[in-house]
């Protein structure tokens, strides 16, 4: 078990992003806001083989399952931490899921959403880092 804990210590948790306790990040500094999964989540997935993206134009509420990740280990749902309308999806990530694993905070974004809630209930980088350190 100590190996997993050691790797958690070295995880990248960019300061400018906000996080959910479901291991999803939100960059609300851009319009529309960008959403993806954290490095911690990609380590839990293992090798991603398929991503089922939401439809552009879909209205989502915080807590809705909006995408699905199929890995060599399991199928995992992405739970949206924010409410809004999905404006773009990352088709490149769907075509090559390794993009998400290789660059979860950059090219591996999942969707872009026009936010409905100006104050989503999200964690700071420090708050999220404490969750994954436990």
mmCIF file of N, CA and C in Angstrom:
data_model
loop_
_atom_site.group_PDB
_atom_site.id
_atom_site.type_symbol
_atom_site.label_atom_id
_atom_site.label_comp_id
_atom_site.label_asym_id
_atom_site.label_seq_id
_atom_site.Cartn_x
_atom_site.Cartn_y
_atom_site.Cartn_z
ATOM 1 N N UNK A 1 0.829 -1.197 0.000
ATOM 2 C CA UNK A 1 0.000 0.000 0.000
ATOM 3 C C UNK A 1 0.867 1.252 0.000
ATOM 4 N N UNK A 2 2.061 1.165 0.520
ATOM 5 C CA UNK A 2 2.892 2.359 0.624
ATOM 6 C C UNK A 2 3.299 2.903 -0.744
ATOM 7 N N UNK A 3 3.383 2.034 -1.754
ATOM 8 C CA UNK A 3 3.743 2.516 -3.096
ATOM 9 C C UNK A 3 2.717 3.518 -3.604
ATOM 10 N N UNK A 4 1.441 3.200 -3.426
ATOM 11 C CA UNK A 4 0.386 4.112 -3.877
ATOM 12 C C UNK A 4 0.486 5.442 -3.140
ATOM 13 N N UNK A 5 0.726 5.376 -1.835
ATOM 14 C CA UNK A 5 0.838 6.613 -1.067
ATOM 15 C C UNK A 5 2.036 7.437 -1.514
ATOM 16 N N UNK A 6 3.158 6.771 -1.823
ATOM 17 C CA UNK A 6 4.334 7.498 -2.294
ATOM 18 C C UNK A 6 4.047 8.226 -3.600
ATOM 19 N N UNK A 7 3.327 7.569 -4.527
ATOM 20 C CA UNK A 7 3.065 8.202 -5.818
ATOM 21 C C UNK A 7 2.104 9.379 -5.672
ATOM 22 N N UNK A 8 1.197 9.317 -4.710
ATOM 23 C CA UNK A 8 0.248 10.406 -4.499
ATOM 24 C C UNK A 8 0.968 11.695 -4.128
ATOM 25 N N UNK A 9 2.029 11.569 -3.362
ATOM 26 C CA UNK A 9 2.771 12.740 -2.891
ATOM 27 C C UNK A 9 3.299 13.549 -4.071
ATOM 28 N N UNK A 10 3.653 12.888 -5.149
ATOM 29 C CA UNK A 10 4.261 13.544 -6.306
ATOM 30 C C UNK A 10 3.255 13.948 -7.379
ATOM 31 N N UNK A 11 1.974 13.852 -7.113
ATOM 32 C CA UNK A 11 0.968 14.186 -8.117
ATOM 33 C C UNK A 11 0.977 15.673 -8.428
ATOM 34 N N UNK A 12 0.704 15.973 -9.684
ATOM 35 C CA UNK A 12 0.592 17.349 -10.135
ATOM 36 C C UNK A 12 -0.815 17.856 -9.816
ATOM 37 N N UNK A 13 -0.913 18.955 -9.080
ATOM 38 C CA UNK A 13 -2.191 19.579 -8.756
ATOM 39 C C UNK A 13 -2.053 21.075 -9.065
ATOM 40 N N UNK A 14 -2.288 21.454 -10.334
ATOM 41 C CA UNK A 14 -2.099 22.868 -10.712
ATOM 42 C C UNK A 14 -2.915 23.824 -9.845
ATOM 43 N N UNK A 15 -2.251 24.888 -9.406
ATOM 44 C CA UNK A 15 -2.845 25.870 -8.491
ATOM 45 C C UNK A 15 -4.016 26.637 -9.103
ATOM 46 N N UNK A 16 -3.988 26.873 -10.430
ATOM 47 C CA UNK A 16 -5.001 27.743 -11.041
ATOM 48 C C UNK A 16 -6.334 27.035 -11.284
ATOM 49 N N UNK A 17 -6.394 25.741 -11.028
ATOM 50 C CA UNK A 17 -7.620 24.984 -11.257
ATOM 51 C C UNK A 17 -8.381 24.791 -9.952
ATOM 52 N N UNK A 18 -9.668 24.447 -10.101
ATOM 53 C CA UNK A 18 -10.491 24.061 -8.960
ATOM 54 C C UNK A 18 -10.858 22.596 -9.155
ATOM 55 N N UNK A 19 -11.182 21.915 -8.063
ATOM 56 C CA UNK A 19 -11.328 20.463 -8.096
ATOM 57 C C UNK A 19 -12.583 19.995 -7.380
ATOM 58 N N UNK A 20 -13.080 18.828 -7.806
ATOM 59 C CA UNK A 20 -14.146 18.159 -7.061
ATOM 60 C C UNK A 20 -13.524 16.987 -6.316
ATOM 61 N N UNK A 21 -14.237 16.480 -5.311
ATOM 62 C CA UNK A 21 -13.716 15.311 -4.608
ATOM 63 C C UNK A 21 -13.904 14.040 -5.435
ATOM 64 N N UNK A 22 -14.487 14.185 -6.631
ATOM 65 C CA UNK A 22 -14.627 13.070 -7.582
ATOM 66 C C UNK A 22 -13.444 13.038 -8.560
ATOM 67 N N UNK A 23 -12.403 13.823 -8.288
ATOM 68 C CA UNK A 23 -11.161 13.849 -9.083
ATOM 69 C C UNK A 23 -11.360 14.456 -10.480
ATOM 70 N N UNK A 24 -12.170 15.505 -10.509
ATOM 71 C CA UNK A 24 -12.416 16.255 -11.741
ATOM 72 C C UNK A 24 -11.940 17.681 -11.501
ATOM 73 N N UNK A 25 -11.264 18.264 -12.523
ATOM 74 C CA UNK A 25 -10.822 19.655 -12.400
ATOM 75 C C UNK A 25 -11.649 20.558 -13.303
ATOM 76 N N UNK A 26 -11.716 21.829 -12.892
ATOM 77 C CA UNK A 26 -12.439 22.849 -13.663
ATOM 78 C C UNK A 26 -11.533 24.066 -13.783
ATOM 79 N N UNK A 27 -11.397 24.561 -15.006
ATOM 80 C CA UNK A 27 -10.677 25.818 -15.233
ATOM 81 C C UNK A 27 -11.712 26.855 -15.638
ATOM 82 N N UNK A 28 -12.154 27.639 -14.650
ATOM 83 C CA UNK A 28 -13.179 28.644 -14.922
ATOM 84 C C UNK A 28 -12.577 29.986 -15.314
ATOM 85 N N UNK A 29 -11.246 30.022 -15.514
ATOM 86 C CA UNK A 29 -10.601 31.260 -15.951
ATOM 87 C C UNK A 29 -10.761 31.468 -17.454
ATOM 88 N N UNK A 30 -11.260 30.449 -18.157
ATOM 89 C CA UNK A 30 -11.493 30.546 -19.598
ATOM 90 C C UNK A 30 -12.988 30.415 -19.862
ATOM 91 N N UNK A 31 -13.420 30.963 -20.993
ATOM 92 C CA UNK A 31 -14.819 30.865 -21.399
ATOM 93 C C UNK A 31 -14.897 30.103 -22.703
ATOM 94 N N UNK A 32 -15.688 29.056 -22.818
ATOM 95 C CA UNK A 32 -16.369 28.372 -21.722
ATOM 96 C C UNK A 32 -15.365 27.631 -20.835
ATOM 97 N N UNK A 33 -15.793 27.330 -19.613
ATOM 98 C CA UNK A 33 -14.915 26.658 -18.648
ATOM 99 C C UNK A 33 -14.504 25.287 -19.177
ATOM 100 N N UNK A 34 -13.295 24.886 -18.857
ATOM 101 C CA UNK A 34 -12.758 23.606 -19.303
ATOM 102 C C UNK A 34 -12.822 22.610 -18.146
ATOM 103 N N UNK A 35 -13.153 21.350 -18.468
ATOM 104 C CA UNK A 35 -13.300 20.306 -17.457
ATOM 105 C C UNK A 35 -12.496 19.084 -17.886
ATOM 106 N N UNK A 36 -11.824 18.474 -16.913
ATOM 107 C CA UNK A 36 -11.073 17.255 -17.195
ATOM 108 C C UNK A 36 -10.909 16.444 -15.923
ATOM 109 N N UNK A 37 -10.168 15.353 -16.029
ATOM 110 C CA UNK A 37 -9.910 14.522 -14.856
ATOM 111 C C UNK A 37 -8.490 14.759 -14.374
ATOM 112 N N UNK A 38 -8.285 14.549 -13.089
ATOM 113 C CA UNK A 38 -6.990 14.819 -12.481
ATOM 114 C C UNK A 38 -5.986 13.701 -12.763
ATOM 115 N N UNK A 39 -4.736 14.016 -12.513
ATOM 116 C CA UNK A 39 -3.679 13.020 -12.642
ATOM 117 C C UNK A 39 -3.949 11.827 -11.729
ATOM 118 N N UNK A 40 -4.453 12.101 -10.530
ATOM 119 C CA UNK A 40 -4.802 11.021 -9.608
ATOM 120 C C UNK A 40 -5.815 10.074 -10.260
ATOM 121 N N UNK A 41 -6.849 10.640 -10.892
ATOM 122 C CA UNK A 41 -7.870 9.818 -11.554
ATOM 123 C C UNK A 41 -7.250 8.960 -12.652
ATOM 124 N N UNK A 42 -6.347 9.558 -13.436
ATOM 125 C CA UNK A 42 -5.755 8.778 -14.538
ATOM 126 C C UNK A 42 -4.925 7.622 -14.002
ATOM 127 N N UNK A 43 -4.296 7.810 -12.842
ATOM 128 C CA UNK A 43 -3.536 6.701 -12.243
ATOM 129 C C UNK A 43 -4.463 5.593 -11.771
ATOM 130 N N UNK A 44 -5.651 5.959 -11.316
ATOM 131 C CA UNK A 44 -6.624 4.956 -10.866
ATOM 132 C C UNK A 44 -7.205 4.186 -12.051
ATOM 133 N N UNK A 45 -7.365 4.861 -13.192
ATOM 134 C CA UNK A 45 -7.934 4.208 -14.376
ATOM 135 C C UNK A 45 -7.055 3.068 -14.877
ATOM 136 N N UNK A 46 -5.747 3.280 -14.863
ATOM 137 C CA UNK A 46 -4.882 2.372 -15.597
ATOM 138 C C UNK A 46 -4.900 2.800 -17.058
ATOM 139 N N UNK A 47 -4.745 1.863 -17.960
ATOM 140 C CA UNK A 47 -4.720 2.200 -19.387
ATOM 141 C C UNK A 47 -6.134 2.434 -19.901
ATOM 142 N N UNK A 48 -6.405 3.670 -20.364
ATOM 143 C CA UNK A 48 -7.723 3.981 -20.930
ATOM 144 C C UNK A 48 -7.832 3.395 -22.331
ATOM 145 N N UNK A 49 -8.967 2.751 -22.603
ATOM 146 C CA UNK A 49 -9.181 2.187 -23.933
ATOM 147 C C UNK A 49 -10.329 2.858 -24.680
ATOM 148 N N UNK A 50 -11.222 3.541 -23.940
ATOM 149 C CA UNK A 50 -12.370 4.168 -24.589
ATOM 150 C C UNK A 50 -12.912 5.281 -23.698
ATOM 151 N N UNK A 51 -13.339 6.385 -24.331
ATOM 152 C CA UNK A 51 -14.010 7.470 -23.609
ATOM 153 C C UNK A 51 -15.318 7.765 -24.334
ATOM 154 N N UNK A 52 -16.412 7.740 -23.597
ATOM 155 C CA UNK A 52 -17.726 8.082 -24.129
ATOM 156 C C UNK A 52 -18.024 9.516 -23.705
ATOM 157 N N UNK A 53 -17.961 10.430 -24.661
ATOM 158 C CA UNK A 53 -18.134 11.860 -24.382
ATOM 159 C C UNK A 53 -19.613 12.249 -24.414
ATOM 160 N N UNK A 54 -19.960 13.328 -23.708
ATOM 161 C CA UNK A 54 -21.335 13.829 -23.774
ATOM 162 C C UNK A 54 -21.595 14.508 -25.126
ATOM 163 N N UNK A 55 -22.861 14.726 -25.423
ATOM 164 C CA UNK A 55 -23.247 15.434 -26.643
ATOM 165 C C UNK A 55 -23.099 16.940 -26.439
ATOM 166 N N UNK A 56 -22.594 17.635 -27.449
ATOM 167 C CA UNK A 56 -22.550 19.097 -27.410
ATOM 168 C C UNK A 56 -23.991 19.603 -27.317
ATOM 169 N N UNK A 57 -24.198 20.596 -26.461
ATOM 170 C CA UNK A 57 -25.530 21.149 -26.260
ATOM 171 C C UNK A 57 -26.265 20.546 -25.080
ATOM 172 N N UNK A 58 -25.715 19.501 -24.486
ATOM 173 C CA UNK A 58 -26.339 18.853 -23.335
ATOM 174 C C UNK A 58 -26.329 19.782 -22.131
ATOM 175 N N UNK A 59 -27.469 19.906 -21.468
ATOM 176 C CA UNK A 59 -27.573 20.654 -20.211
ATOM 177 C C UNK A 59 -27.225 19.676 -19.091
ATOM 178 N N UNK A 60 -26.314 20.052 -18.214
ATOM 179 C CA UNK A 60 -25.958 19.178 -17.094
ATOM 180 C C UNK A 60 -26.090 19.914 -15.778
ATOM 181 N N UNK A 61 -26.366 19.164 -14.761
ATOM 182 C CA UNK A 61 -26.397 19.670 -13.394
ATOM 183 C C UNK A 61 -25.182 19.124 -12.672
ATOM 184 N N UNK A 62 -24.710 19.839 -11.675
ATOM 185 C CA UNK A 62 -23.621 19.321 -10.851
ATOM 186 C C UNK A 62 -24.087 17.995 -10.262
ATOM 187 N N UNK A 63 -23.239 16.971 -10.379
ATOM 188 C CA UNK A 63 -23.581 15.642 -9.878
ATOM 189 C C UNK A 63 -24.041 14.688 -10.961
ATOM 190 N N UNK A 64 -24.312 15.200 -12.177
ATOM 191 C CA UNK A 64 -24.712 14.332 -13.287
ATOM 192 C C UNK A 64 -23.511 13.560 -13.823
ATOM 193 N N UNK A 65 -23.737 12.302 -14.193
ATOM 194 C CA UNK A 65 -22.709 11.531 -14.896
ATOM 195 C C UNK A 65 -22.755 11.969 -16.355
ATOM 196 N N UNK A 66 -21.631 12.513 -16.855
ATOM 197 C CA UNK A 66 -21.648 13.098 -18.196
ATOM 198 C C UNK A 66 -20.724 12.415 -19.191
ATOM 199 N N UNK A 67 -19.800 11.623 -18.715
ATOM 200 C CA UNK A 67 -18.888 10.915 -19.615
ATOM 201 C C UNK A 67 -18.517 9.599 -18.946
ATOM 202 N N UNK A 68 -18.002 8.680 -19.755
ATOM 203 C CA UNK A 68 -17.606 7.393 -19.226
ATOM 204 C C UNK A 68 -16.216 7.043 -19.721
ATOM 205 N N UNK A 69 -15.407 6.519 -18.822
ATOM 206 C CA UNK A 69 -14.050 6.108 -19.139
ATOM 207 C C UNK A 69 -13.962 4.600 -18.987
ATOM 208 N N UNK A 70 -13.547 3.931 -20.052
ATOM 209 C CA UNK A 70 -13.354 2.493 -19.979
ATOM 210 C C UNK A 70 -11.854 2.226 -19.999
ATOM 211 N N UNK A 71 -11.402 1.505 -18.983
ATOM 212 C CA UNK A 71 -9.979 1.196 -18.885
ATOM 213 C C UNK A 71 -9.800 -0.305 -18.820
ATOM 214 N N UNK A 72 -8.545 -0.708 -18.738
ATOM 215 C CA UNK A 72 -8.253 -2.124 -18.590
ATOM 216 C C UNK A 72 -8.762 -2.644 -17.246
ATOM 217 N N UNK A 73 -9.034 -1.731 -16.301
ATOM 218 C CA UNK A 73 -9.475 -2.132 -14.961
ATOM 219 C C UNK A 73 -10.995 -2.095 -14.790
ATOM 220 N N UNK A 74 -11.653 -1.053 -15.303
ATOM 221 C CA UNK A 74 -13.074 -0.854 -15.005
ATOM 222 C C UNK A 74 -13.670 0.226 -15.898
ATOM 223 N N UNK A 75 -14.971 0.405 -15.787
ATOM 224 C CA UNK A 75 -15.658 1.521 -16.419
ATOM 225 C C UNK A 75 -15.979 2.520 -15.313
ATOM 226 N N UNK A 76 -15.594 3.779 -15.524
ATOM 227 C CA UNK A 76 -15.759 4.815 -14.506
ATOM 228 C C UNK A 76 -16.502 5.993 -15.114
ATOM 229 N N UNK A 77 -17.470 6.518 -14.378
ATOM 230 C CA UNK A 77 -18.228 7.681 -14.843
ATOM 231 C C UNK A 77 -17.531 8.965 -14.407
ATOM 232 N N UNK A 78 -17.574 9.975 -15.280
ATOM 233 C CA UNK A 78 -17.137 11.317 -14.906
ATOM 234 C C UNK A 78 -18.380 12.056 -14.422
ATOM 235 N N UNK A 79 -18.324 12.518 -13.184
ATOM 236 C CA UNK A 79 -19.429 13.254 -12.585
ATOM 237 C C UNK A 79 -19.108 14.742 -12.696
ATOM 238 N N UNK A 80 -19.984 15.479 -13.374
ATOM 239 C CA UNK A 80 -19.739 16.912 -13.546
ATOM 240 C C UNK A 80 -19.840 17.640 -12.210
ATOM 241 N N UNK A 81 -18.815 18.426 -11.871
ATOM 242 C CA UNK A 81 -18.871 19.192 -10.624
ATOM 243 C C UNK A 81 -19.591 20.530 -10.788
ATOM 244 N N UNK A 82 -20.001 20.849 -12.007
ATOM 245 C CA UNK A 82 -20.619 22.142 -12.292
ATOM 246 C C UNK A 82 -21.865 21.958 -13.149
ATOM 247 N N UNK A 83 -22.738 22.972 -13.116
ATOM 248 C CA UNK A 83 -23.943 22.984 -13.934
ATOM 249 C C UNK A 83 -23.720 23.893 -15.134
ATOM 250 N N UNK A 84 -24.314 23.523 -16.257
ATOM 251 C CA UNK A 84 -24.219 24.369 -17.431
ATOM 252 C C UNK A 84 -24.549 23.619 -18.703
ATOM 253 N N UNK A 85 -24.140 24.209 -19.825
ATOM 254 C CA UNK A 85 -24.387 23.628 -21.136
ATOM 255 C C UNK A 85 -23.056 23.271 -21.778
ATOM 256 N N UNK A 86 -22.931 22.024 -22.193
ATOM 257 C CA UNK A 86 -21.693 21.579 -22.824
ATOM 258 C C UNK A 86 -21.588 22.203 -24.212
ATOM 259 N N UNK A 87 -20.477 22.910 -24.456
ATOM 260 C CA UNK A 87 -20.273 23.622 -25.718
ATOM 261 C C UNK A 87 -19.279 22.924 -26.648
ATOM 262 N N UNK A 88 -18.302 22.216 -26.089
ATOM 263 C CA UNK A 88 -17.298 21.506 -26.886
ATOM 264 C C UNK A 88 -16.951 20.205 -26.177
ATOM 265 N N UNK A 89 -16.600 19.192 -26.968
ATOM 266 C CA UNK A 89 -16.047 17.964 -26.407
ATOM 267 C C UNK A 89 -14.711 17.705 -27.086
ATOM 268 N N UNK A 90 -13.839 17.001 -26.407
ATOM 269 C CA UNK A 90 -12.496 16.734 -26.926
ATOM 270 C C UNK A 90 -12.499 15.430 -27.718
ATOM 271 N N UNK A 91 -12.823 15.541 -29.009
ATOM 272 C CA UNK A 91 -12.872 14.358 -29.871
ATOM 273 C C UNK A 91 -11.503 13.702 -30.020
ATOM 274 N N UNK A 92 -10.428 14.485 -29.931
ATOM 275 C CA UNK A 92 -9.082 13.900 -30.013
ATOM 276 C C UNK A 92 -8.843 12.935 -28.865
ATOM 277 N N UNK A 93 -9.339 13.280 -27.671
ATOM 278 C CA UNK A 93 -9.196 12.386 -26.516
ATOM 279 C C UNK A 93 -10.032 11.125 -26.709
ATOM 280 N N UNK A 94 -11.192 11.271 -27.331
ATOM 281 C CA UNK A 94 -12.028 10.094 -27.597
ATOM 282 C C UNK A 94 -11.341 9.181 -28.613
ATOM 283 N N UNK A 95 -10.699 9.779 -29.616
ATOM 284 C CA UNK A 95 -9.996 8.996 -30.637
ATOM 285 C C UNK A 95 -8.748 8.331 -30.080
ATOM 286 N N UNK A 96 -8.082 8.998 -29.139
ATOM 287 C CA UNK A 96 -6.845 8.483 -28.549
ATOM 288 C C UNK A 96 -6.865 8.755 -27.040
ATOM 289 N N UNK A 97 -7.489 7.851 -26.256
ATOM 290 C CA UNK A 97 -7.623 8.080 -24.812
ATOM 291 C C UNK A 97 -6.304 8.262 -24.071
ATOM 292 N N UNK A 98 -5.197 7.839 -24.653
ATOM 293 C CA UNK A 98 -3.911 8.013 -23.964
ATOM 294 C C UNK A 98 -3.572 9.493 -23.789
ATOM 295 N N UNK A 99 -4.178 10.379 -24.574
ATOM 296 C CA UNK A 99 -3.976 11.828 -24.419
ATOM 297 C C UNK A 99 -4.368 12.254 -23.004
ATOM 298 N N UNK A 100 -5.455 11.673 -22.497
ATOM 299 C CA UNK A 100 -5.935 12.019 -21.148
ATOM 300 C C UNK A 100 -4.922 11.568 -20.105
ATOM 301 N N UNK A 101 -4.404 10.377 -20.265
ATOM 302 C CA UNK A 101 -3.427 9.850 -19.313
ATOM 303 C C UNK A 101 -2.111 10.617 -19.386
ATOM 304 N N UNK A 102 -1.678 10.946 -20.602
ATOM 305 C CA UNK A 102 -0.383 11.603 -20.805
ATOM 306 C C UNK A 102 -0.395 13.082 -20.420
ATOM 307 N N UNK A 103 -1.534 13.763 -20.597
ATOM 308 C CA UNK A 103 -1.591 15.215 -20.365
ATOM 309 C C UNK A 103 -2.963 15.601 -19.809
ATOM 310 N N UNK A 104 -3.293 15.132 -18.581
ATOM 311 C CA UNK A 104 -4.649 15.350 -18.066
ATOM 312 C C UNK A 104 -5.037 16.811 -17.872
ATOM 313 N N UNK A 105 -4.051 17.696 -17.686
ATOM 314 C CA UNK A 105 -4.361 19.106 -17.447
ATOM 315 C C UNK A 105 -4.192 19.972 -18.691
ATOM 316 N N UNK A 106 -3.883 19.366 -19.811
ATOM 317 C CA UNK A 106 -3.666 20.121 -21.038
ATOM 318 C C UNK A 106 -4.509 19.559 -22.169
ATOM 319 N N UNK A 107 -3.835 18.848 -23.089
ATOM 320 C CA UNK A 107 -4.515 18.287 -24.260
ATOM 321 C C UNK A 107 -5.579 17.258 -23.881
ATOM 322 N N UNK A 108 -5.527 16.748 -22.648
ATOM 323 C CA UNK A 108 -6.451 15.708 -22.216
ATOM 324 C C UNK A 108 -7.731 16.206 -21.583
ATOM 325 N N UNK A 109 -8.090 17.474 -21.786
ATOM 326 C CA UNK A 109 -9.374 17.978 -21.271
ATOM 327 C C UNK A 109 -10.513 17.142 -21.859
ATOM 328 N N UNK A 110 -11.666 17.133 -21.190
ATOM 329 C CA UNK A 110 -12.779 16.286 -21.624
ATOM 330 C C UNK A 110 -13.871 17.095 -22.320
ATOM 331 N N UNK A 111 -14.322 18.173 -21.686
ATOM 332 C CA UNK A 111 -15.331 19.019 -22.331
ATOM 333 C C UNK A 111 -15.209 20.453 -21.848
ATOM 334 N N UNK A 112 -15.838 21.351 -22.611
ATOM 335 C CA UNK A 112 -15.916 22.760 -22.232
ATOM 336 C C UNK A 112 -17.389 23.078 -22.013
ATOM 337 N N UNK A 113 -17.650 23.813 -20.932
ATOM 338 C CA UNK A 113 -19.025 24.037 -20.509
ATOM 339 C C UNK A 113 -19.274 25.509 -20.215
ATOM 340 N N UNK A 114 -20.417 25.990 -20.675
ATOM 341 C CA UNK A 114 -20.871 27.338 -20.333
ATOM 342 C C UNK A 114 -21.520 27.232 -18.955
ATOM 343 N N UNK A 115 -20.882 27.808 -17.962
ATOM 344 C CA UNK A 115 -21.334 27.640 -16.579
ATOM 345 C C UNK A 115 -22.631 28.384 -16.301
ATOM 346 N N UNK A 116 -23.517 27.732 -15.535
ATOM 347 C CA UNK A 116 -24.741 28.379 -15.070
ATOM 348 C C UNK A 116 -24.544 28.956 -13.681
ATOM 349 N N UNK A 117 -23.702 28.302 -12.884
ATOM 350 C CA UNK A 117 -23.493 28.702 -11.493
ATOM 351 C C UNK A 117 -22.169 29.454 -11.387
ATOM 352 N N UNK A 118 -22.234 30.712 -10.978
ATOM 353 C CA UNK A 118 -21.005 31.499 -10.851
ATOM 354 C C UNK A 118 -20.141 31.032 -9.688
ATOM 355 N N UNK A 119 -20.734 30.350 -8.718
ATOM 356 C CA UNK A 119 -20.003 29.917 -7.530
ATOM 357 C C UNK A 119 -20.134 28.411 -7.324
ATOM 358 N N UNK A 120 -19.566 27.614 -8.226
ATOM 359 C CA UNK A 120 -19.669 26.162 -8.007
ATOM 360 C C UNK A 120 -18.932 25.759 -6.737
ATOM 361 N N UNK A 121 -19.391 24.689 -6.127
ATOM 362 C CA UNK A 121 -18.824 24.210 -4.863
ATOM 363 C C UNK A 121 -17.614 23.333 -5.167
ATOM 364 N N UNK A 122 -16.452 23.971 -5.303
ATOM 365 C CA UNK A 122 -15.234 23.262 -5.683
ATOM 366 C C UNK A 122 -14.128 23.486 -4.663
ATOM 367 N N UNK A 123 -13.134 22.642 -4.723
ATOM 368 C CA UNK A 123 -11.991 22.719 -3.818
ATOM 369 C C UNK A 123 -10.841 23.483 -4.464
ATOM 370 N N UNK A 124 -10.051 24.131 -3.636
ATOM 371 C CA UNK A 124 -8.809 24.730 -4.110
ATOM 372 C C UNK A 124 -7.805 23.610 -4.372
ATOM 373 N N UNK A 125 -6.686 23.948 -4.996
ATOM 374 C CA UNK A 125 -5.624 22.967 -5.220
ATOM 375 C C UNK A 125 -5.160 22.380 -3.894
ATOM 376 N N UNK A 126 -5.000 23.219 -2.877
ATOM 377 C CA UNK A 126 -4.563 22.731 -1.563
ATOM 378 C C UNK A 126 -5.591 21.782 -0.959
ATOM 379 N N UNK A 127 -6.859 22.142 -1.060
ATOM 380 C CA UNK A 127 -7.930 21.300 -0.520
ATOM 381 C C UNK A 127 -7.975 19.947 -1.209
ATOM 382 N N UNK A 128 -7.817 19.964 -2.532
ATOM 383 C CA UNK A 128 -7.829 18.706 -3.278
ATOM 384 C C UNK A 128 -6.598 17.865 -2.956
ATOM 385 N N UNK A 129 -5.447 18.498 -2.856
ATOM 386 C CA UNK A 129 -4.199 17.766 -2.554
ATOM 387 C C UNK A 129 -4.339 17.041 -1.213
ATOM 388 N N UNK A 130 -5.049 17.638 -0.254
ATOM 389 C CA UNK A 130 -5.241 16.971 1.044
ATOM 390 C C UNK A 130 -6.092 15.719 0.897
ATOM 391 N N UNK A 131 -7.089 15.753 0.017
ATOM 392 C CA UNK A 131 -7.950 14.579 -0.199
ATOM 393 C C UNK A 131 -7.146 13.420 -0.753
ATOM 394 N N UNK A 132 -6.338 13.670 -1.782
ATOM 395 C CA UNK A 132 -5.599 12.562 -2.406
ATOM 396 C C UNK A 132 -4.404 12.125 -1.583
ATOM 397 N N UNK A 133 -3.995 12.939 -0.627
ATOM 398 C CA UNK A 133 -2.877 12.551 0.231
ATOM 399 C C UNK A 133 -3.304 11.571 1.321
ATOM 400 N N UNK A 134 -4.611 11.541 1.622
ATOM 401 C CA UNK A 134 -5.114 10.647 2.683
ATOM 402 C C UNK A 134 -5.103 9.193 2.271
#
